[in-house]
Amino acid sequence: MLSKKILPRILDGCLEDNKTFLAGNYRGFQVIIDQVANRQKGLWIQISAHREDDTYRLDLLRLLDTMKAENRKITAAEVSDCTVSIVMQLPGTMRKYPEMINPVVSQVVEFLRGRYYVSGCMECGTVEQPRELYLVNGRHSLLCPECAQKVRQGLEGRQEEIRAQKSSLLPGLVGAMLGCLAGIVVWILVYRLGYIAGISGLVMAVLSLKGYEKLGGALDRKGVVICLLVMLGSVFLANKLAWAWAAYDGLKDYGYGFFDCYQGLGEILEACELSGAYFKDLAVGYFLTLLCTAGTVISSFRASNGSFTMKKVK
């Protein structure tokens, strides 16, 4: 994750580089630093902290609110029963990691030490039982054996609930088609500007999935497959509509209407020797759409199946 020159400068060199995350004990508190893998890339800092008699953690919440207001690099900060979580913007270069991380973590840890917090299990706060590091749905957590079992059971129970959900096919299909309409409009407008953009396909994917779930009552595996098929059909329709509009622009002065151009597009393309260009645009459109939507479709399929990941890291 970091170079050997940078790592010793972060929190007095107490963190171990585990390639995809950093973890270690800083002044008595377990600290885990992950990279946030979403559109707003950043660093997710977790500090294991618990105090039995501090039920509402108001002073800690006020501290985090103040830090967030004073430090624009902090994009989110929250407190659970046993964990302080802070999300910071990803610095431009690795050299800035220490100067960005150290002041924030040091300030929080000093506050926790001064108010007699302890660092234990990130679910129950216990310090009596041994804790092990787990990766749970992309999040690293330090868990005692009992909490690890509870977390797994909860995930398995949720998986059964999701798999038991069944969608209504016809309303879901209507929702998927309505969702794709917005993507078709975006596709045509972008094409009119002279571009083919995968973002148009992404709009189709996101809105068709949302539409199916909204009208179908649930987004099951069947729904994800249907949305994918509707999306692929919508790409074909959007490309044809965009080309028909271009043909209409060139032929409207000769008495041709838009629907004439749409219905006779094949003959127009052959007459103008543009069939190759048409199918090239279609192929590029499919490629960019699949490239931009693959992550969304895969994650939706996993979610519709109730899939989860939980494995012991160390």
PDB file of N, CA and C in Angstrom, residues 22 118 143 158 192 252:
ATOM      1  N   LEU A  22      -3.623  -0.888   6.213  1.00  0.00           N
ATOM      2  CA  LEU A  22      -2.648  -0.735   7.287  1.00  0.00           C
ATOM      3  C   LEU A  22      -3.324  -1.044   8.609  1.00  0.00           C
ATOM      4  N   VAL A 118     -11.017   2.318  26.186  1.00  0.00           N
ATOM      5  CA  VAL A 118     -10.163   1.158  25.966  1.00  0.00           C
ATOM      6  C   VAL A 118     -10.368   0.663  24.537  1.00  0.00           C
ATOM      7  N   LEU A 143     -12.504  -8.477  15.802  1.00  0.00           N
ATOM      8  CA  LEU A 143     -13.634  -9.118  16.463  1.00  0.00           C
ATOM      9  C   LEU A 143     -13.182 -10.207  17.426  1.00  0.00           C
ATOM     10  N   ARG A 158     -29.484 -12.735   6.841  1.00  0.00           N
ATOM     11  CA  ARG A 158     -29.857 -11.731   5.853  1.00  0.00           C
ATOM     12  C   ARG A 158     -29.841 -12.325   4.460  1.00  0.00           C
ATOM     13  N   ARG A 192     -25.441  13.359 -30.422  1.00  0.00           N
ATOM     14  CA  ARG A 192     -25.627  14.560 -31.231  1.00  0.00           C
ATOM     15  C   ARG A 192     -24.456  15.525 -31.093  1.00  0.00           C
ATOM     16  N   LYS A 252     -34.617  15.697 -44.564  1.00  0.00           N
ATOM     17  CA  LYS A 252     -35.901  16.354 -44.286  1.00  0.00           C
ATOM     18  C   LYS A 252     -36.281  17.370 -45.371  1.00  0.00           C
TER      19      LYS A 252
END
